Amino acid sequence: MINNAIPLRIAGVGYSVPSTVVTNDDLTKLYDTSDEWIYSRTGIKERRLVSGNENAVTLGAEAAGKALEKSGLKVEDIDMVICASSAPPELYPAIACRIQAHLGIPNDVPAFDITAACSGLIYALSIARGFIASGMYKSILLVATDNNSRLLNWEDRSASILFGDGAGAVVVTASEDGVDDIISIDIRANGSIGDLIRLPLAGKNCPLVEPNDEHPQFIEMNGKEVYKFVARVLPHYVEDMITKAGMKAEDIDYLIPHQANLRIIQAVQERLGYSDEKVVTNIKYYGNTSAASIPLAMAEGVEKGKVKLGSTAVLCGFGAGMTWGGAIVRLREGIV
Ligand code: COA
């Protein structure tokens, strides 16, 4: 980090999931699949899906409200809102603007969305860190929320088994005790393999010009190639990040990874030599909630007593782009 940079405190974390549970057995009503097939390949048993008028905004607002409450900050203290989302209910206004209005965050603070798919929370944290380190902004609300289930093709059994809906939020603020809760952070992208996971927007050129190729507006994924790419890159990447931070894997208390596939999580776990107690997984109950997955695992992990506070954790994520990223963070008492 640059000299004289202002350190950052993670002040509060929250999450929200829809109440509607859809199990693997439920999915057999949609297509030819089985609980055994899905669970053995992914570690997923069930997922939560938005129902009625729930969506990424309502989930995100609830998670953000909880994170704010835990942070001890008031809505007037927030001077920026960043939302990470890749499956929003509307492309604009930004979810961040909707949540700003919903929570009563002052009407003139900047609010915007970023799209880095399942790496979104790490990207948002990295952006917030720059703003806080430079002294430009003091307290920033980060929300990561996705309603994947609205954008899946529910006839595509290889992609639709994987995803669920949910939201997580983190409030970060300038640290007043000189301790930086971000020990290390890093974000990456490789656009040359961007077609591995995509969500095209349906749209047609003006009738006066040559027509464009049309694509249905559904999440498309080459699962096998995504798996191969991530399994090759992620374990080494996380290990290198820890080494570059001047640490050893055993110096870190928890691995809180993006929840996309249990086998990918286990590959990172094996590389770091961690026992199951050090690895936070909730994929069994939520599936892949995209951007929300890391803060959801973190907040729920603390709430359920798996993660003890006053600890350190390595977060890591990957997703469409392809993007990936990681952070080594301090988890202080009182954040959840
Ligand atoms: N139930 C039963 N059979 C299924 C199925 C399902 N839900 N989905 C696919 N199949 C079938 C296929 O039709 C195929 O049959 P065939 O051999 O007769 O053609 C067979 O299972 C193998 O399909 P394939 O897509 O090669 O499966 P896979 O072993 O690669 O597993 C994933 C699919 C999606 C579970 C796996 O590729 C994966 O998890 N990839 C990572 C995706 C990911 O993490 N995405 C999010 C990134 S943020």
PDB file of N, CA and C and ligand atoms in Angstrom, residues 31-34 37-38 41-42 118 157-158 161-163 197 221 223-224 226-227 258 260-261 263-264 288 318-320, ligand 1:
ATOM      1  N   TYR A  31     -36.626 -31.275 -14.928  1.00  0.00           N
ATOM      2  CA  TYR A  31     -35.838 -31.982 -15.957  1.00  0.00           C
ATOM      3  C   TYR A  31     -35.283 -33.270 -15.367  1.00  0.00           C
ATOM      4  N   ASP A  32     -34.647 -34.044 -16.256  1.00  0.00           N
ATOM      5  CA  ASP A  32     -34.092 -35.335 -15.843  1.00  0.00           C
ATOM      6  C   ASP A  32     -32.779 -35.094 -15.095  1.00  0.00           C
ATOM      7  N   THR A  33     -32.843 -35.184 -13.779  1.00  0.00           N
ATOM      8  CA  THR A  33     -31.646 -35.052 -12.955  1.00  0.00           C
ATOM      9  C   THR A  33     -31.895 -35.795 -11.650  1.00  0.00           C
ATOM     10  N   SER A  34     -30.939 -35.754 -10.744  1.00  0.00           N
ATOM     11  CA  SER A  34     -31.167 -36.423  -9.459  1.00  0.00           C
ATOM     12  C   SER A  34     -30.352 -35.717  -8.393  1.00  0.00           C
ATOM     13  N   TRP A  37     -26.775 -36.935  -8.528  1.00  0.00           N
ATOM     14  CA  TRP A  37     -25.939 -36.347  -9.601  1.00  0.00           C
ATOM     15  C   TRP A  37     -25.465 -34.957  -9.179  1.00  0.00           C
ATOM     16  N   ILE A  38     -26.395 -34.158  -8.701  1.00  0.00           N
ATOM     17  CA  ILE A  38     -26.050 -32.768  -8.383  1.00  0.00           C
ATOM     18  C   ILE A  38     -25.119 -32.703  -7.170  1.00  0.00           C
ATOM     19  N   ARG A  41     -21.452 -33.911  -7.706  1.00  0.00           N
ATOM     20  CA  ARG A  41     -20.593 -33.078  -8.556  1.00  0.00           C
ATOM     21  C   ARG A  41     -20.375 -31.676  -8.027  1.00  0.00           C
ATOM     22  N   THR A  42     -21.268 -31.194  -7.158  1.00  0.00           N
ATOM     23  CA  THR A  42     -21.200 -29.778  -6.777  1.00  0.00           C
ATOM     24  C   THR A  42     -21.205 -29.531  -5.266  1.00  0.00           C
ATOM     25  N   CYS A 118     -18.938 -13.214  -9.817  1.00  0.00           N
ATOM     26  CA  CYS A 118     -18.777 -13.779  -8.470  1.00  0.00           C
ATOM     27  C   CYS A 118     -17.552 -13.230  -7.743  1.00  0.00           C
ATOM     28  N   ARG A 157     -30.246 -27.866 -17.610  1.00  0.00           N
ATOM     29  CA  ARG A 157     -30.009 -28.527 -16.328  1.00  0.00           C
ATOM     30  C   ARG A 157     -28.557 -28.434 -15.885  1.00  0.00           C
ATOM     31  N   SER A 158     -27.632 -28.078 -16.803  1.00  0.00           N
ATOM     32  CA  SER A 158     -26.249 -28.035 -16.323  1.00  0.00           C
ATOM     33  C   SER A 158     -25.945 -26.716 -15.615  1.00  0.00           C
ATOM     34  N   ILE A 161     -28.878 -25.884 -12.076  1.00  0.00           N
ATOM     35  CA  ILE A 161     -28.725 -26.587 -10.791  1.00  0.00           C
ATOM     36  C   ILE A 161     -27.794 -25.845  -9.834  1.00  0.00           C
ATOM     37  N   LEU A 162     -26.948 -24.981 -10.403  1.00  0.00           N
ATOM     38  CA  LEU A 162     -25.832 -24.441  -9.604  1.00  0.00           C
ATOM     39  C   LEU A 162     -26.183 -23.219  -8.772  1.00  0.00           C
ATOM     40  N   PHE A 163     -27.104 -22.401  -9.302  1.00  0.00           N
ATOM     41  CA  PHE A 163     -27.215 -21.055  -8.738  1.00  0.00           C
ATOM     42  C   PHE A 163     -28.368 -20.893  -7.753  1.00  0.00           C
ATOM     43  N   ILE A 197     -18.642 -17.881 -19.382  1.00  0.00           N
ATOM     44  CA  ILE A 197     -19.923 -17.644 -18.684  1.00  0.00           C
ATOM     45  C   ILE A 197     -20.406 -16.280 -19.141  1.00  0.00           C
ATOM     46  N   MET A 221     -23.311 -21.053 -19.794  1.00  0.00           N
ATOM     47  CA  MET A 221     -22.059 -21.421 -19.135  1.00  0.00           C
ATOM     48  C   MET A 221     -21.468 -22.688 -19.715  1.00  0.00           C
ATOM     49  N   GLY A 223     -19.658 -25.219 -18.322  1.00  0.00           N
ATOM     50  CA  GLY A 223     -19.288 -25.644 -16.961  1.00  0.00           C
ATOM     51  C   GLY A 223     -17.961 -26.382 -16.912  1.00  0.00           C
ATOM     52  N   LYS A 224     -17.751 -27.266 -17.881  1.00  0.00           N
ATOM     53  CA  LYS A 224     -16.527 -28.073 -17.852  1.00  0.00           C
ATOM     54  C   LYS A 224     -15.284 -27.198 -17.964  1.00  0.00           C
ATOM     55  N   VAL A 226     -15.080 -23.928 -17.359  1.00  0.00           N
ATOM     56  CA  VAL A 226     -14.955 -23.066 -16.170  1.00  0.00           C
ATOM     57  C   VAL A 226     -14.252 -23.855 -15.066  1.00  0.00           C
ATOM     58  N   TYR A 227     -14.721 -25.067 -14.881  1.00  0.00           N
ATOM     59  CA  TYR A 227     -14.151 -25.912 -13.828  1.00  0.00           C
ATOM     60  C   TYR A 227     -12.650 -26.105 -14.049  1.00  0.00           C
ATOM     61  N   HIS A 258     -15.425 -18.248  -2.470  1.00  0.00           N
ATOM     62  CA  HIS A 258     -16.652 -18.208  -3.265  1.00  0.00           C
ATOM     63  C   HIS A 258     -17.229 -19.620  -3.322  1.00  0.00           C
ATOM     64  N   ALA A 260     -18.917 -21.938  -5.312  1.00  0.00           N
ATOM     65  CA  ALA A 260     -19.380 -22.299  -6.655  1.00  0.00           C
ATOM     66  C   ALA A 260     -19.468 -23.806  -6.831  1.00  0.00           C
ATOM     67  N   ASN A 261     -18.507 -24.493  -6.258  1.00  0.00           N
ATOM     68  CA  ASN A 261     -18.447 -25.940  -6.418  1.00  0.00           C
ATOM     69  C   ASN A 261     -17.571 -26.476  -5.290  1.00  0.00           C
ATOM     70  N   ARG A 263     -15.947 -29.104  -4.962  1.00  0.00           N
ATOM     71  CA  ARG A 263     -14.676 -29.718  -5.366  1.00  0.00           C
ATOM     72  C   ARG A 263     -13.599 -28.658  -5.617  1.00  0.00           C
ATOM     73  N   ILE A 264     -14.019 -27.481  -6.111  1.00  0.00           N
ATOM     74  CA  ILE A 264     -13.052 -26.388  -6.311  1.00  0.00           C
ATOM     75  C   ILE A 264     -12.586 -25.877  -4.943  1.00  0.00           C
ATOM     76  N   ASN A 288     -24.656 -21.492  -5.581  1.00  0.00           N
ATOM     77  CA  ASN A 288     -23.767 -20.379  -5.949  1.00  0.00           C
ATOM     78  C   ASN A 288     -24.600 -19.094  -6.010  1.00  0.00           C
ATOM     79  N   PHE A 318     -14.044 -16.146  -7.918  1.00  0.00           N
ATOM     80  CA  PHE A 318     -13.819 -16.158  -9.370  1.00  0.00           C
ATOM     81  C   PHE A 318     -15.179 -16.139 -10.033  1.00  0.00           C
ATOM     82  N   GLY A 319     -15.216 -15.677 -11.265  1.00  0.00           N
ATOM     83  CA  GLY A 319     -16.503 -15.667 -11.939  1.00  0.00           C
ATOM     84  C   GLY A 319     -16.382 -15.175 -13.362  1.00  0.00           C
ATOM     85  N   ALA A 320     -17.539 -14.857 -13.937  1.00  0.00           N
ATOM     86  CA  ALA A 320     -17.594 -14.448 -15.337  1.00  0.00           C
ATOM     87  C   ALA A 320     -16.634 -13.304 -15.571  1.00  0.00           C
TER      88      ALA A 320
HETATM   89  N1  COA B   1     -28.378 -33.908 -14.136  1.00  0.00           N
HETATM   90  C1  COA B   1     -28.062 -35.033 -14.769  1.00  0.00           C
HETATM   91  N2  COA B   1     -27.221 -35.057 -15.824  1.00  0.00           N
HETATM   92  C2  COA B   1     -26.690 -33.888 -16.220  1.00  0.00           C
HETATM   93  C3  COA B   1     -26.997 -32.666 -15.588  1.00  0.00           C
HETATM   94  C4  COA B   1     -27.876 -32.721 -14.505  1.00  0.00           C
HETATM   95  N3  COA B   1     -28.224 -31.601 -13.817  1.00  0.00           N
HETATM   96  N4  COA B   1     -26.318 -31.677 -16.200  1.00  0.00           N
HETATM   97  C5  COA B   1     -25.603 -32.244 -17.190  1.00  0.00           C
HETATM   98  N5  COA B   1     -25.832 -33.586 -17.207  1.00  0.00           N
HETATM   99  C6  COA B   1     -25.274 -34.578 -18.110  1.00  0.00           C
HETATM  100  C7  COA B   1     -24.871 -34.005 -19.432  1.00  0.00           C
HETATM  101  O1  COA B   1     -25.956 -33.964 -20.319  1.00  0.00           O
HETATM  102  C8  COA B   1     -23.793 -34.944 -19.863  1.00  0.00           C
HETATM  103  O2  COA B   1     -24.391 -36.091 -20.404  1.00  0.00           O
HETATM  104  P1  COA B   1     -23.754 -36.839 -21.672  1.00  0.00           P
HETATM  105  O3  COA B   1     -22.403 -37.290 -21.208  1.00  0.00           O
HETATM  106  O4  COA B   1     -24.727 -37.951 -21.919  1.00  0.00           O
HETATM  107  O5  COA B   1     -23.683 -35.801 -22.754  1.00  0.00           O
HETATM  108  C9  COA B   1     -23.108 -35.375 -18.561  1.00  0.00           C
HETATM  109  O6  COA B   1     -24.065 -35.080 -17.529  1.00  0.00           O
HETATM  110  C10 COA B   1     -21.839 -34.623 -18.302  1.00  0.00           C
HETATM  111  O7  COA B   1     -22.094 -33.224 -18.500  1.00  0.00           O
HETATM  112  P2  COA B   1     -21.010 -32.172 -18.174  1.00  0.00           P
HETATM  113  O8  COA B   1     -21.576 -30.805 -18.432  1.00  0.00           O
HETATM  114  O9  COA B   1     -19.743 -32.537 -18.890  1.00  0.00           O
HETATM  115  O10 COA B   1     -20.859 -32.386 -16.605  1.00  0.00           O
HETATM  116  P3  COA B   1     -19.707 -32.010 -15.643  1.00  0.00           P
HETATM  117  O11 COA B   1     -19.147 -33.238 -15.050  1.00  0.00           O
HETATM  118  O12 COA B   1     -18.747 -31.013 -16.235  1.00  0.00           O
HETATM  119  O13 COA B   1     -20.514 -31.261 -14.474  1.00  0.00           O
HETATM  120  C11 COA B   1     -20.968 -29.022 -13.715  1.00  0.00           C
HETATM  121  C12 COA B   1     -21.243 -30.083 -14.774  1.00  0.00           C
HETATM  122  C13 COA B   1     -21.716 -27.771 -14.124  1.00  0.00           C
HETATM  123  C14 COA B   1     -21.473 -29.552 -12.382  1.00  0.00           C
HETATM  124  C15 COA B   1     -19.439 -28.777 -13.611  1.00  0.00           C
HETATM  125  O14 COA B   1     -18.909 -28.609 -14.904  1.00  0.00           O
HETATM  126  C16 COA B   1     -19.096 -27.564 -12.794  1.00  0.00           C
HETATM  127  O15 COA B   1     -19.406 -27.475 -11.618  1.00  0.00           O
HETATM  128  N6  COA B   1     -18.393 -26.583 -13.410  1.00  0.00           N
HETATM  129  C17 COA B   1     -18.029 -25.338 -12.726  1.00  0.00           C
HETATM  130  C18 COA B   1     -19.124 -24.324 -12.947  1.00  0.00           C
HETATM  131  C19 COA B   1     -18.993 -23.142 -12.052  1.00  0.00           C
HETATM  132  O16 COA B   1     -18.370 -23.185 -11.010  1.00  0.00           O
HETATM  133  N7  COA B   1     -19.641 -22.069 -12.457  1.00  0.00           N
HETATM  134  C20 COA B   1     -19.759 -20.874 -11.692  1.00  0.00           C
HETATM  135  C21 COA B   1     -18.563 -20.040 -11.835  1.00  0.00           C
HETATM  136  S1  COA B   1     -18.687 -18.646 -10.826  1.00  0.00           S
END
